[in-house]
Short mmCIF file of C-alpha atoms in Angstrom, two decimals:
data_model
loop_
_atom_site.label_atom_id
_atom_site.label_comp_id
_atom_site.label_asym_id
_atom_site.label_seq_id
_atom_site.Cartn_x
_atom_site.Cartn_y
_atom_site.Cartn_z
CA UNK A 1 33.67 52.55 -14.72
CA UNK A 2 31.52 52.65 -17.85
CA UNK A 3 32.37 55.52 -20.18
CA UNK A 4 29.47 57.46 -21.75
CA UNK A 5 29.98 58.10 -25.49
CA UNK A 6 29.36 61.52 -26.93
CA UNK A 7 27.19 62.09 -29.98
CA UNK A 8 30.26 62.56 -32.24
CA UNK A 9 31.75 59.27 -31.03
CA UNK A 10 28.45 57.48 -31.68
CA UNK A 11 28.32 58.90 -35.24
CA UNK A 12 31.89 57.80 -35.92
CA UNK A 13 31.17 54.30 -34.63
CA UNK A 14 28.08 53.95 -36.85
CA UNK A 15 30.04 55.22 -39.87
CA UNK A 16 32.81 52.69 -39.22
CA UNK A 17 30.32 49.84 -38.97
CA UNK A 18 28.52 50.78 -42.20
CA UNK A 19 31.82 51.17 -44.12
CA UNK A 20 33.21 47.86 -42.82
CA UNK A 21 36.34 49.39 -41.35
CA UNK A 22 35.70 48.06 -37.84
CA UNK A 23 36.38 44.48 -36.75
CA UNK A 24 33.20 42.46 -37.02
CA UNK A 25 34.36 39.92 -34.44
CA UNK A 26 33.31 42.30 -31.71
CA UNK A 27 29.70 42.38 -32.98
CA UNK A 28 28.94 38.66 -33.30
CA UNK A 29 25.48 37.86 -31.93
CA UNK A 30 25.39 35.84 -28.77
CA UNK A 31 24.23 32.29 -29.52
CA UNK A 32 21.21 31.23 -27.54
CA UNK A 33 20.99 27.74 -26.03
CA UNK A 34 17.24 28.00 -25.45
CA UNK A 35 15.24 25.41 -27.38
CA UNK A 36 12.13 26.58 -29.15
CA UNK A 37 9.08 24.33 -29.26
CA UNK A 38 6.41 24.94 -31.85
CA UNK A 39 2.94 25.21 -30.29
CA UNK A 40 -0.16 24.94 -32.41
CA UNK A 41 -3.02 26.87 -30.81
CA UNK A 42 -5.49 25.02 -33.04
CA UNK A 43 -4.38 21.76 -31.42
CA UNK A 44 -3.65 22.50 -27.75
CA UNK A 45 -2.19 19.63 -25.73
CA UNK A 46 -4.75 18.47 -23.19
CA UNK A 47 -2.87 15.47 -21.75
CA UNK A 48 0.55 15.58 -20.10
CA UNK A 49 3.15 12.89 -20.69
CA UNK A 50 2.56 11.51 -17.20
CA UNK A 51 -1.17 11.21 -17.85
CA UNK A 52 -0.56 9.43 -21.17
CA UNK A 53 1.83 7.08 -19.39
CA UNK A 54 -0.86 6.25 -16.82
CA UNK A 55 -3.40 5.58 -19.57
CA UNK A 56 -0.84 3.28 -21.18
CA UNK A 57 -0.37 1.37 -17.90
CA UNK A 58 -4.13 0.95 -17.50
CA UNK A 59 -4.49 -0.48 -20.98
CA UNK A 60 -1.51 -2.80 -20.54
CA UNK A 61 -3.67 -4.50 -17.91
CA UNK A 62 -6.63 -4.33 -20.28
CA UNK A 63 -4.52 -5.95 -23.02
CA UNK A 64 -3.51 -8.86 -20.77
CA UNK A 65 -7.11 -9.49 -19.72
CA UNK A 66 -8.31 -9.30 -23.32
CA UNK A 67 -5.62 -11.75 -24.43
CA UNK A 68 -6.91 -14.32 -21.95
CA UNK A 69 -10.65 -13.81 -22.59
CA UNK A 70 -10.39 -13.78 -26.40
CA UNK A 71 -8.15 -16.85 -26.41
CA UNK A 72 -10.82 -18.74 -24.45
CA UNK A 73 -13.71 -17.39 -26.54
CA UNK A 74 -12.12 -17.96 -29.95
CA UNK A 75 -10.22 -21.11 -28.93
CA UNK A 76 -7.21 -19.76 -30.73
CA UNK A 77 -3.91 -18.15 -29.80
CA UNK A 78 -4.55 -14.42 -29.27
CA UNK A 79 -1.98 -11.79 -28.35
CA UNK A 80 -2.84 -8.15 -27.55
CA UNK A 81 -0.43 -5.42 -26.44
CA UNK A 82 -0.36 -1.62 -26.36
CA UNK A 83 1.40 -0.26 -29.45
CA UNK A 84 1.05 3.49 -28.71
CA UNK A 85 -0.89 6.13 -26.79
CA UNK A 86 -1.28 9.52 -28.52
CA UNK A 87 -3.37 12.66 -28.38
CA UNK A 88 -4.85 14.10 -31.57
CA UNK A 89 -8.05 15.66 -32.87
CA UNK A 90 -11.10 13.51 -33.48
CA UNK A 91 -11.03 14.48 -37.15
CA UNK A 92 -7.51 13.11 -37.50
CA UNK A 93 -8.60 9.85 -35.89
CA UNK A 94 -11.59 9.46 -38.23
CA UNK A 95 -9.44 10.13 -41.30
CA UNK A 96 -6.82 7.58 -40.20
CA UNK A 97 -9.14 4.54 -40.11
CA UNK A 98 -10.39 2.61 -43.16
CA UNK A 99 -13.94 2.61 -44.48
CA UNK A 100 -15.80 0.38 -44.02
CA UNK A 101 -14.61 -0.84 -40.63
CA UNK A 102 -16.06 -1.96 -37.30
CA UNK A 103 -16.77 1.01 -35.03
CA UNK A 104 -18.37 0.31 -31.66
CA UNK A 105 -19.85 3.31 -29.87
CA UNK A 106 -19.45 2.85 -26.11
CA UNK A 107 -21.23 4.65 -23.28
CA UNK A 108 -18.66 5.47 -20.58
CA UNK A 109 -20.99 5.56 -17.58
CA UNK A 110 -20.61 7.20 -15.03
CA UNK A 111 -18.53 9.56 -17.20
CA UNK A 112 -20.40 11.79 -19.61
CA UNK A 113 -20.23 11.16 -23.32
CA UNK A 114 -19.16 8.22 -25.45
CA UNK A 115 -15.97 6.57 -26.63
CA UNK A 116 -15.24 4.63 -29.81
CA UNK A 117 -13.55 1.27 -30.29
CA UNK A 118 -12.40 0.54 -33.84
CA UNK A 119 -11.44 -3.00 -34.88
CA UNK A 120 -9.44 -3.61 -38.04
CA UNK A 121 -11.48 -5.50 -40.72
CA UNK A 122 -8.84 -8.26 -40.90
CA UNK A 123 -9.26 -8.97 -37.17
CA UNK A 124 -13.05 -8.61 -37.37
CA UNK A 125 -13.54 -11.20 -40.10
CA UNK A 126 -10.94 -13.49 -38.54
CA UNK A 127 -12.87 -13.56 -35.23
CA UNK A 128 -16.20 -14.03 -37.04
CA UNK A 129 -14.77 -16.98 -38.99
CA UNK A 130 -13.47 -18.56 -35.77
CA UNK A 131 -16.84 -18.16 -34.03
CA UNK A 132 -18.62 -19.69 -37.05
CA UNK A 133 -16.43 -22.78 -36.72
CA UNK A 134 -13.74 -21.89 -39.28
CA UNK A 135 -9.98 -21.68 -38.95
CA UNK A 136 -9.87 -17.89 -38.84
CA UNK A 137 -9.11 -17.42 -42.54
CA UNK A 138 -9.96 -14.05 -44.13
CA UNK A 139 -9.56 -14.90 -47.81
CA UNK A 140 -12.93 -13.37 -48.75
CA UNK A 141 -13.80 -9.73 -49.41
CA UNK A 142 -12.90 -7.68 -46.36
CA UNK A 143 -13.89 -4.36 -47.94
CA UNK A 144 -17.60 -4.69 -47.20
CA UNK A 145 -20.15 -3.89 -44.53
CA UNK A 146 -21.05 -6.42 -41.87
CA UNK A 147 -24.27 -8.37 -42.22
CA UNK A 148 -26.88 -8.27 -39.46
CA UNK A 149 -25.78 -11.67 -38.18
CA UNK A 150 -22.11 -10.66 -38.20
CA UNK A 151 -22.99 -7.51 -36.26
CA UNK A 152 -24.72 -9.60 -33.61
CA UNK A 153 -21.66 -11.86 -33.34
CA UNK A 154 -19.29 -8.89 -33.00
CA UNK A 155 -21.56 -7.34 -30.38
CA UNK A 156 -21.00 -10.40 -28.17
CA UNK A 157 -17.23 -10.10 -28.63
CA UNK A 158 -17.25 -6.38 -27.82
CA UNK A 159 -19.39 -6.82 -24.69
CA UNK A 160 -16.89 -9.39 -23.42
CA UNK A 161 -14.01 -6.99 -24.13
CA UNK A 162 -15.78 -4.18 -22.23
CA UNK A 163 -15.88 -6.37 -19.11
CA UNK A 164 -12.08 -6.46 -19.23
CA UNK A 165 -11.98 -2.68 -19.63
CA UNK A 166 -14.07 -2.20 -16.51
CA UNK A 167 -11.69 -4.36 -14.48
CA UNK A 168 -8.62 -2.55 -15.84
CA UNK A 169 -10.00 0.89 -14.90
CA UNK A 170 -10.95 -0.04 -11.33
CA UNK A 171 -7.73 1.59 -10.04
CA UNK A 172 -9.05 5.00 -11.20
CA UNK A 173 -12.85 4.84 -11.38
CA UNK A 174 -15.69 2.35 -11.16
CA UNK A 175 -16.20 2.46 -14.91
CA UNK A 176 -19.28 0.71 -16.33
CA UNK A 177 -18.82 0.80 -20.12
CA UNK A 178 -21.93 -0.21 -22.08
CA UNK A 179 -22.20 -1.14 -25.74
CA UNK A 180 -24.41 1.29 -27.66
CA UNK A 181 -24.22 0.45 -31.38
CA UNK A 182 -21.99 -0.66 -34.24
CA UNK A 183 -21.21 1.60 -37.19
CA UNK A 184 -19.26 0.66 -40.32
CA UNK A 185 -18.90 4.16 -41.77
CA UNK A 186 -16.63 6.46 -39.69
CA UNK A 187 -18.61 9.51 -40.83
CA UNK A 188 -21.65 8.25 -38.90
CA UNK A 189 -19.74 8.01 -35.59
CA UNK A 190 -19.46 11.72 -34.76
CA UNK A 191 -19.44 11.56 -30.97
CA UNK A 192 -17.60 14.91 -30.52
CA UNK A 193 -16.78 17.92 -32.73
CA UNK A 194 -13.98 17.27 -35.28
CA UNK A 195 -11.56 19.67 -33.56
CA UNK A 196 -11.99 18.15 -30.08
CA UNK A 197 -8.87 16.53 -28.63
CA UNK A 198 -8.96 12.80 -27.88
CA UNK A 199 -6.57 10.21 -26.45
CA UNK A 200 -6.04 7.31 -28.82
CA UNK A 201 -4.89 3.93 -27.48
CA UNK A 202 -3.67 1.66 -30.28
CA UNK A 203 -3.64 -2.05 -29.43
CA UNK A 204 -1.79 -4.40 -31.73
CA UNK A 205 -3.85 -7.58 -31.98
CA UNK A 206 -2.89 -10.97 -33.37
CA UNK A 207 -5.44 -13.77 -33.78
CA UNK A 208 -3.83 -16.92 -35.12
CA UNK A 209 -1.90 -15.79 -38.19
CA UNK A 210 -3.89 -12.58 -38.69
CA UNK A 211 -2.56 -9.27 -37.37
CA UNK A 212 -4.27 -5.92 -37.12
CA UNK A 213 -4.98 -2.92 -34.90
CA UNK A 214 -7.68 -2.10 -32.41
CA UNK A 215 -8.06 1.58 -31.59
CA UNK A 216 -9.75 2.89 -28.46
CA UNK A 217 -10.61 6.59 -28.74
CA UNK A 218 -11.63 8.57 -25.60
CA UNK A 219 -12.55 12.28 -25.96
CA UNK A 220 -11.02 14.76 -23.56
CA UNK A 221 -14.50 16.00 -22.60
CA UNK A 222 -15.35 12.49 -21.41
CA UNK A 223 -12.21 11.90 -19.38
CA UNK A 224 -11.85 15.48 -18.04
CA UNK A 225 -13.62 14.84 -14.65
CA UNK A 226 -10.97 12.25 -13.68
CA UNK A 227 -7.96 13.83 -15.39
CA UNK A 228 -6.39 14.59 -11.99
CA UNK A 229 -6.46 10.88 -11.14
CA UNK A 230 -4.36 10.00 -14.19
CA UNK A 231 -1.11 10.59 -12.35
CA UNK A 232 1.50 8.02 -11.42
CA UNK A 233 1.36 8.95 -7.74
CA UNK A 234 -2.41 8.48 -7.51
CA UNK A 235 -2.38 5.32 -9.60
CA UNK A 236 0.39 3.54 -7.69
CA UNK A 237 -1.09 4.54 -4.33
CA UNK A 238 -4.41 3.04 -5.45
CA UNK A 239 -2.65 -0.16 -6.46
CA UNK A 240 -1.02 -0.51 -3.02
CA UNK A 241 -4.30 0.22 -1.23
CA UNK A 242 -6.37 -2.18 -3.29
CA UNK A 243 -3.74 -4.90 -3.01
CA UNK A 244 -4.42 -5.09 0.75
CA UNK A 245 -8.22 -4.70 0.69
CA UNK A 246 -9.86 -5.45 -2.62
CA UNK A 247 -7.78 -8.49 -3.54
CA UNK A 248 -7.66 -9.98 -0.04
CA UNK A 249 -11.07 -11.61 -0.44
CA UNK A 250 -10.12 -12.90 -3.89
CA UNK A 251 -6.92 -14.46 -2.57
CA UNK A 252 -8.81 -16.13 0.30
CA UNK A 253 -11.41 -17.43 -2.13
CA UNK A 254 -8.74 -18.93 -4.38
CA UNK A 255 -6.91 -20.54 -1.46
CA UNK A 256 -10.11 -22.00 0.01
CA UNK A 257 -10.53 -24.25 -3.04
CA UNK A 258 -7.01 -25.73 -2.86
CA UNK A 259 -6.94 -29.47 -2.11
CA UNK A 260 -4.80 -30.49 0.88
CA UNK A 261 -4.03 -33.89 2.40
CA UNK A 262 -5.37 -34.25 5.96
CA UNK A 263 -3.84 -37.20 7.84
CA UNK A 264 -4.43 -38.34 11.43
CA UNK A 265 -1.13 -39.53 12.92
CA UNK A 266 -1.93 -42.35 15.34
CA UNK A 267 1.68 -42.96 16.32
CA UNK A 268 4.91 -44.57 15.14
CA UNK A 269 6.79 -47.78 15.69
CA UNK A 270 10.06 -49.19 14.39
CA UNK A 271 9.74 -52.49 12.52
CA UNK A 272 12.14 -54.45 10.43
CA UNK A 273 11.41 -55.23 6.80
CA UNK A 274 10.95 -58.91 7.75
CA UNK A 275 8.24 -57.99 10.29
CA UNK A 276 6.47 -55.69 7.83
CA UNK A 277 6.38 -58.43 5.17
CA UNK A 278 5.01 -60.85 7.74
CA UNK A 279 2.01 -58.64 8.63
CA UNK A 280 -1.42 -60.10 7.84
CA UNK A 281 -4.99 -58.89 8.08
CA UNK A 282 -6.10 -58.95 11.72
CA UNK A 283 -2.62 -58.57 13.23
CA UNK A 284 -2.31 -56.12 16.12
CA UNK A 285 0.58 -53.64 16.17
CA UNK A 286 1.33 -52.17 19.59
CA UNK A 287 2.31 -48.48 19.51
CA UNK A 288 4.62 -47.68 22.39
CA UNK A 289 4.72 -43.91 21.73
CA UNK A 290 0.96 -43.37 22.26
CA UNK A 291 -1.18 -44.41 25.21
CA UNK A 292 -4.90 -45.08 25.21
CA UNK A 293 -6.76 -41.81 25.61
CA UNK A 294 -3.90 -39.64 24.40
CA UNK A 295 -4.94 -37.16 21.65
CA UNK A 296 -3.76 -37.84 18.14
CA UNK A 297 -2.23 -35.21 15.91
CA UNK A 298 -4.02 -34.13 12.71
CA UNK A 299 -1.60 -33.03 10.00
CA UNK A 300 -2.58 -30.68 7.16
CA UNK A 301 -0.07 -31.21 4.40
CA UNK A 302 3.17 -31.74 6.31
CA UNK A 303 2.26 -29.45 9.22
CA UNK A 304 0.88 -30.53 12.59
CA UNK A 305 -2.22 -28.31 13.05
CA UNK A 306 -4.81 -29.97 15.36
CA UNK A 307 -5.34 -32.49 18.14
CA UNK A 308 -8.07 -35.08 17.67
CA UNK A 309 -9.68 -38.24 19.07
CA UNK A 310 -10.43 -41.31 16.94
CA UNK A 311 -14.00 -42.56 16.58
CA UNK A 312 -16.65 -43.89 14.21
CA UNK A 313 -19.36 -42.08 12.22
CA UNK A 314 -21.83 -44.66 10.96
CA UNK A 315 -19.69 -47.40 9.49
CA UNK A 316 -16.74 -45.11 8.72
CA UNK A 317 -13.71 -44.35 10.83
CA UNK A 318 -13.36 -40.67 11.74
CA UNK A 319 -11.63 -38.25 14.07
CA UNK A 320 -13.00 -35.42 16.18
CA UNK A 321 -10.90 -32.26 16.50
CA UNK A 322 -10.37 -31.38 20.15
CA UNK A 323 -7.89 -28.50 19.95
CA UNK A 324 -5.51 -26.46 17.86
CA UNK A 325 -1.75 -26.77 17.92
CA UNK A 326 -0.39 -23.37 18.94
CA UNK A 327 2.44 -22.00 16.81
CA UNK A 328 5.79 -21.70 18.57
CA UNK A 329 6.61 -18.04 19.15
CA UNK A 330 9.97 -16.50 18.28
CA UNK A 331 10.59 -15.77 21.99
CA UNK A 332 10.49 -19.51 22.73
CA UNK A 333 13.15 -20.10 20.07
CA UNK A 334 15.35 -17.46 21.75
CA UNK A 335 14.89 -19.12 25.16
CA UNK A 336 15.74 -22.52 23.74
CA UNK A 337 18.86 -21.17 22.04
CA UNK A 338 20.06 -19.58 25.29
CA UNK A 339 19.46 -22.76 27.33
CA UNK A 340 21.33 -24.88 24.77
CA UNK A 341 24.33 -22.53 24.59
CA UNK A 342 27.17 -23.68 26.83
CA UNK A 343 29.34 -20.59 26.30
CA UNK A 344 28.56 -17.56 28.46
CA UNK A 345 30.34 -14.20 28.73
#
């Protein structure tokens, strides 16, 4: 039972503590194992780790598509991969990029608002030099604004990149990004208030021997309507669904253009090497395995697929397909295995 202390006992205990006569081991504070996380209310987190991971997965696909398209456009070895995905304020993003630089303002239709794509000057001038017929060297002054012609050239590059972005985002939304304008001064690209949170995707880009960063900045206000779709469960379920519907037509289209050997098998006969060497034009070879009027087999690749009849179209020999060879069912294999088994229980 707990004993209740009287007022005199409480006074004596307090006096002993203040004088240091009592053992201090009994009054050690209990250590807490709870971890404290600092939270800045001026910068509230708008994206969870899972949502940032999904954005990273989307732009990994975007990076692979961009690697292929830029390599073909620049006719040079290009490598793009996602370096990081972070959330920060728009003011912090603007202060982190150089001036002047290449800033493309992008309309994120059907989402509201705009996004910004920033391309490092080293990469910008390297791509311009390649498109002008050079080797991609950037030995000139990179700390300058783009000329009108250079802006037009970069607009074509950016429009091609946006096509890859649309394809990468199809798992979440039918995004139709449209190029709006190019700015070289970050202060003139105020698409949202400075304190607004954004998600920043940093893509490390290498063109030939030149390396630099491409930053894709999406405000939270723009991406908020689809924030619930940026979950791993939704994204992977969309991938499985689209793999059986959306890509089925693409796979069929790719397979339909594959070249295959189609051979009409008119029969076989065993001949010695001496008889084969003695054959001359006009000789008649009698096939014992096939009778006149019997259908021939038409092989696609090394598979027997159709029955056919020989004939002539104009002055060319041809065959007419008369039927399809039915595939042997698994039940027939089971029946054959039972009939050929001599051991019974």
